[in-house]
Short mmCIF file of C-alpha atoms in Angstrom, two decimals:
data_model
loop_
_atom_site.label_atom_id
_atom_site.label_comp_id
_atom_site.label_asym_id
_atom_site.label_seq_id
_atom_site.Cartn_x
_atom_site.Cartn_y
_atom_site.Cartn_z
CA UNK A 1 -11.09 19.63 11.27
CA UNK A 2 -9.56 21.55 8.37
CA UNK A 3 -10.06 20.41 4.79
CA UNK A 4 -6.29 19.87 4.54
CA UNK A 5 -6.38 17.48 7.50
CA UNK A 6 -9.39 15.69 6.03
CA UNK A 7 -7.43 15.21 2.81
CA UNK A 8 -4.49 13.84 4.76
CA UNK A 9 -0.83 14.72 4.65
CA UNK A 10 2.11 13.87 2.43
CA UNK A 11 5.70 14.89 3.04
CA UNK A 12 8.97 13.97 1.34
CA UNK A 13 12.38 14.52 2.87
CA UNK A 14 15.80 13.90 1.37
CA UNK A 15 19.06 12.71 2.89
CA UNK A 16 21.90 12.07 0.49
CA UNK A 17 20.45 9.78 -2.18
CA UNK A 18 17.52 8.51 -0.07
CA UNK A 19 14.01 10.00 -0.25
CA UNK A 20 11.61 9.35 2.64
CA UNK A 21 7.92 9.67 1.76
CA UNK A 22 5.48 9.86 4.67
CA UNK A 23 1.69 9.80 4.26
CA UNK A 24 -0.88 10.33 6.97
CA UNK A 25 -4.56 10.68 7.70
CA UNK A 26 -6.37 11.11 11.03
CA UNK A 27 -8.60 8.10 10.25
CA UNK A 28 -5.92 5.43 10.88
CA UNK A 29 -3.88 6.58 7.88
CA UNK A 30 -6.66 5.67 5.47
CA UNK A 31 -6.71 6.89 1.87
CA UNK A 32 -9.27 9.21 0.34
CA UNK A 33 -8.82 9.39 -3.43
CA UNK A 34 -7.10 12.78 -3.34
CA UNK A 35 -4.34 11.46 -1.08
CA UNK A 36 -3.92 8.37 -3.27
CA UNK A 37 -3.41 10.64 -6.27
CA UNK A 38 -0.88 12.80 -4.43
CA UNK A 39 1.15 9.77 -3.37
CA UNK A 40 1.04 8.33 -6.87
CA UNK A 41 2.27 11.62 -8.34
CA UNK A 42 5.07 11.76 -5.77
CA UNK A 43 6.24 8.22 -6.56
CA UNK A 44 6.24 9.07 -10.27
CA UNK A 45 8.20 12.25 -9.62
CA UNK A 46 10.81 10.45 -7.51
CA UNK A 47 11.14 7.80 -10.21
CA UNK A 48 12.44 10.55 -12.52
CA UNK A 49 14.74 12.08 -9.88
CA UNK A 50 18.30 11.14 -10.80
CA UNK A 51 19.72 12.29 -7.45
CA UNK A 52 18.12 9.45 -5.46
CA UNK A 53 18.34 5.68 -5.67
CA UNK A 54 16.18 4.51 -2.75
CA UNK A 55 12.73 5.48 -1.45
CA UNK A 56 11.55 4.81 2.10
CA UNK A 57 7.75 4.67 2.29
CA UNK A 58 6.18 5.15 5.71
CA UNK A 59 3.12 6.51 7.45
CA UNK A 60 2.78 8.93 10.33
CA UNK A 61 2.18 8.09 13.97
CA UNK A 62 2.95 5.05 16.05
CA UNK A 63 -0.20 3.00 15.58
CA UNK A 64 -1.81 1.92 12.29
CA UNK A 65 0.34 1.79 9.17
CA UNK A 66 -2.67 2.06 6.85
CA UNK A 67 -6.34 1.13 7.12
CA UNK A 68 -6.95 1.11 3.37
CA UNK A 69 -9.68 3.01 1.55
CA UNK A 70 -11.58 5.84 3.19
CA UNK A 71 -14.96 4.50 4.34
CA UNK A 72 -16.35 8.05 4.35
CA UNK A 73 -15.54 8.42 0.68
CA UNK A 74 -16.78 4.93 -0.21
CA UNK A 75 -20.19 5.83 1.18
CA UNK A 76 -20.39 8.78 -1.25
CA UNK A 77 -20.02 6.56 -4.35
CA UNK A 78 -23.29 6.75 -6.29
CA UNK A 79 -22.66 4.80 -9.49
CA UNK A 80 -20.32 2.26 -11.10
CA UNK A 81 -18.29 4.96 -12.84
CA UNK A 82 -17.53 6.67 -9.54
CA UNK A 83 -16.76 3.35 -7.90
CA UNK A 84 -14.34 2.35 -10.64
CA UNK A 85 -12.73 5.78 -10.48
CA UNK A 86 -12.19 5.54 -6.73
CA UNK A 87 -10.66 2.07 -6.74
CA UNK A 88 -8.57 2.98 -9.77
CA UNK A 89 -6.68 5.21 -7.34
CA UNK A 90 -5.17 2.13 -5.70
CA UNK A 91 -4.52 0.62 -9.15
CA UNK A 92 -2.59 3.71 -10.25
CA UNK A 93 -0.58 3.79 -7.00
CA UNK A 94 0.44 0.13 -7.17
CA UNK A 95 1.42 0.50 -10.81
CA UNK A 96 3.44 3.62 -10.00
CA UNK A 97 5.31 1.72 -7.28
CA UNK A 98 5.86 -1.25 -9.61
CA UNK A 99 7.10 0.96 -12.45
CA UNK A 100 9.20 3.22 -10.23
CA UNK A 101 12.87 3.16 -11.23
CA UNK A 102 13.90 3.29 -7.55
CA UNK A 103 13.77 0.49 -5.02
CA UNK A 104 11.07 1.12 -2.40
CA UNK A 105 11.70 0.14 1.22
CA UNK A 106 8.59 -0.08 3.37
CA UNK A 107 8.65 0.95 7.04
CA UNK A 108 5.62 -0.61 8.75
CA UNK A 109 5.08 0.46 12.34
CA UNK A 110 1.60 -0.93 12.95
CA UNK A 111 -1.45 -2.75 11.66
CA UNK A 112 -2.51 -2.71 8.02
CA UNK A 113 -5.88 -3.51 6.47
CA UNK A 114 -7.04 -3.98 2.87
CA UNK A 115 -5.35 -1.52 0.57
CA UNK A 116 -2.67 -0.98 3.19
CA UNK A 117 -1.65 -4.62 2.78
CA UNK A 118 -1.53 -4.07 -0.97
CA UNK A 119 0.83 -1.12 -0.55
CA UNK A 120 3.09 -3.19 1.70
CA UNK A 121 3.10 -6.03 -0.84
CA UNK A 122 4.16 -3.65 -3.61
CA UNK A 123 7.19 -2.37 -1.71
CA UNK A 124 10.39 -4.09 -2.78
CA UNK A 125 11.58 -4.76 0.78
CA UNK A 126 9.71 -4.31 4.04
CA UNK A 127 10.81 -3.95 7.64
CA UNK A 128 8.06 -4.03 10.27
CA UNK A 129 7.44 -4.08 14.00
CA UNK A 130 6.23 -7.12 15.90
CA UNK A 131 2.90 -5.29 16.30
CA UNK A 132 2.29 -5.03 12.55
CA UNK A 133 -0.61 -7.44 12.13
CA UNK A 134 -2.47 -7.55 8.80
CA UNK A 135 -5.99 -8.26 7.62
CA UNK A 136 -7.90 -8.42 4.33
CA UNK A 137 -11.38 -7.44 5.51
CA UNK A 138 -12.94 -6.71 2.12
CA UNK A 139 -15.36 -9.66 2.02
CA UNK A 140 -16.78 -8.45 5.33
CA UNK A 141 -17.91 -5.23 3.66
CA UNK A 142 -19.29 -6.89 0.54
CA UNK A 143 -16.39 -6.40 -1.84
CA UNK A 144 -13.07 -8.23 -2.27
CA UNK A 145 -9.34 -7.43 -2.45
CA UNK A 146 -9.49 -7.56 -6.23
CA UNK A 147 -7.20 -4.62 -7.07
CA UNK A 148 -4.48 -5.55 -4.61
CA UNK A 149 -4.72 -9.34 -5.09
CA UNK A 150 -2.02 -9.58 -7.79
CA UNK A 151 0.47 -7.76 -5.54
CA UNK A 152 -0.42 -9.74 -2.42
CA UNK A 153 -0.44 -13.12 -4.23
CA UNK A 154 2.88 -12.33 -5.87
CA UNK A 155 4.44 -11.70 -2.46
CA UNK A 156 2.88 -14.38 -0.23
CA UNK A 157 1.43 -16.87 -2.71
CA UNK A 158 -2.12 -17.68 -3.74
CA UNK A 159 -2.73 -20.06 -0.84
CA UNK A 160 -1.82 -17.57 1.89
CA UNK A 161 -3.72 -14.81 0.07
CA UNK A 162 -6.81 -17.03 -0.04
CA UNK A 163 -6.46 -17.82 3.65
CA UNK A 164 -6.36 -14.12 4.48
CA UNK A 165 -9.21 -13.21 2.16
CA UNK A 166 -11.68 -15.87 3.31
CA UNK A 167 -10.89 -15.27 7.00
CA UNK A 168 -11.97 -11.65 6.51
CA UNK A 169 -12.45 -10.93 10.24
CA UNK A 170 -9.15 -12.49 11.30
CA UNK A 171 -5.93 -10.65 11.99
CA UNK A 172 -2.74 -12.36 10.84
CA UNK A 173 0.24 -11.69 13.10
CA UNK A 174 3.43 -9.94 12.05
CA UNK A 175 5.19 -13.26 12.53
CA UNK A 176 2.75 -14.88 10.07
CA UNK A 177 3.48 -12.09 7.59
CA UNK A 178 7.21 -12.64 8.04
CA UNK A 179 6.94 -16.40 7.53
CA UNK A 180 4.88 -15.88 4.37
CA UNK A 181 7.26 -13.36 2.82
CA UNK A 182 5.38 -10.10 3.19
CA UNK A 183 7.94 -8.76 5.68
CA UNK A 184 11.68 -9.23 5.32
CA UNK A 185 12.42 -8.65 9.01
CA UNK A 186 10.72 -7.78 12.32
CA UNK A 187 11.91 -5.31 14.94
CA UNK A 188 10.75 -3.74 18.17
CA UNK A 189 9.14 -0.31 17.87
CA UNK A 190 12.25 1.23 19.40
CA UNK A 191 14.58 -0.47 16.90
CA UNK A 192 12.60 -0.03 13.68
CA UNK A 193 13.85 3.39 12.60
CA UNK A 194 17.49 2.45 13.04
CA UNK A 195 16.97 -0.81 11.14
CA UNK A 196 15.25 0.97 8.24
CA UNK A 197 17.91 3.68 8.10
CA UNK A 198 20.76 1.17 8.17
CA UNK A 199 19.25 -0.97 5.42
CA UNK A 200 18.40 2.00 3.21
CA UNK A 201 21.90 3.43 3.61
CA UNK A 202 23.52 0.14 2.63
CA UNK A 203 21.19 -0.22 -0.35
CA UNK A 204 21.85 3.34 -1.49
CA UNK A 205 25.61 2.73 -1.46
CA UNK A 206 25.32 0.26 -4.33
CA UNK A 207 25.65 1.14 -8.00
CA UNK A 208 22.45 3.05 -8.97
CA UNK A 209 22.45 1.45 -12.42
CA UNK A 210 22.63 -2.01 -10.87
CA UNK A 211 19.74 -1.14 -8.53
CA UNK A 212 17.67 0.08 -11.48
CA UNK A 213 18.31 -3.10 -13.45
CA UNK A 214 17.51 -5.18 -10.37
CA UNK A 215 14.20 -3.35 -9.96
CA UNK A 216 13.23 -4.26 -13.52
CA UNK A 217 14.08 -7.91 -12.92
CA UNK A 218 12.12 -8.01 -9.65
CA UNK A 219 8.97 -6.93 -11.47
CA UNK A 220 9.34 -9.00 -14.65
CA UNK A 221 6.10 -10.57 -15.78
CA UNK A 222 3.78 -7.94 -14.29
CA UNK A 223 3.35 -5.80 -17.40
CA UNK A 224 -0.31 -6.84 -17.69
CA UNK A 225 -1.05 -5.07 -14.41
CA UNK A 226 -1.53 -1.79 -16.30
CA UNK A 227 -4.88 -3.03 -17.57
CA UNK A 228 -5.56 -5.84 -15.06
CA UNK A 229 -5.73 -3.60 -11.99
CA UNK A 230 -8.14 -1.22 -13.71
CA UNK A 231 -10.36 -4.16 -14.65
CA UNK A 232 -10.28 -5.26 -11.02
CA UNK A 233 -11.21 -1.72 -9.92
CA UNK A 234 -14.34 -1.95 -12.06
CA UNK A 235 -15.38 -5.17 -10.28
CA UNK A 236 -14.96 -3.55 -6.88
CA UNK A 237 -16.63 -0.34 -8.03
CA UNK A 238 -19.75 -2.31 -8.94
CA UNK A 239 -19.87 -4.38 -5.76
CA UNK A 240 -19.52 -1.40 -3.44
CA UNK A 241 -22.93 -0.19 -4.65
CA UNK A 242 -24.71 -3.32 -3.38
CA UNK A 243 -27.09 -3.16 -0.45
CA UNK A 244 -24.82 -5.57 1.39
CA UNK A 245 -21.85 -3.20 1.07
CA UNK A 246 -23.86 -0.12 1.98
CA UNK A 247 -25.21 -1.75 5.12
CA UNK A 248 -21.81 -3.19 6.08
CA UNK A 249 -20.00 0.11 5.59
CA UNK A 250 -22.61 1.91 7.66
CA UNK A 251 -22.16 -0.61 10.47
CA UNK A 252 -18.38 -0.25 10.34
CA UNK A 253 -18.78 3.52 10.66
CA UNK A 254 -20.81 3.24 13.86
#
């Protein structure tokens, strides 16, 4: 496996005033830190691009949307500073998505775990397939969904977030995610691309200034996330060093 493949892939394509960003990794579209940083930089770049008004965020393949943090990289964390630095990658990405001047439409074609659920929750509008189950498995590996919790709770509410978090081994169906507000609509795998394209095209036909102002209103009251998510990353970075987490991560890798 080449080092480029190990790092994952990131590709942006443009059609009229819509940018489609696709990330990928052979390990169920998981995120090593380097790929997180690349996606964050791309979102920030597109935010400054005056020729586009809508971003479609998707992952490669037909199976998992995103399995969260790279377990391989988590096992290399040796101290709290490294742990905080790694989980800050998700904090920076979620803040970039929140601060982005463009509306972000999520295309979810499969299951999502942990940080993947956080990314979905930070999209402004999400279309998914009926196979797109979700799970917050962090407690099962000795940590918690601390960095992504504000985004997930904001989208589905504290009660549903708690239900997901405490049932760390339990998948929640796509229908459950729809009913709780994480997804805006569900489609068959064959219909998803057309549904995403149609919605993005309609959205991009609106006044760009109105879309920008709407984006700011959508995210009112989240300004404290700049520091909050970094503080949460420090909590996770400490917990991932515990014997419980080390043993759990090793078992997951087997």
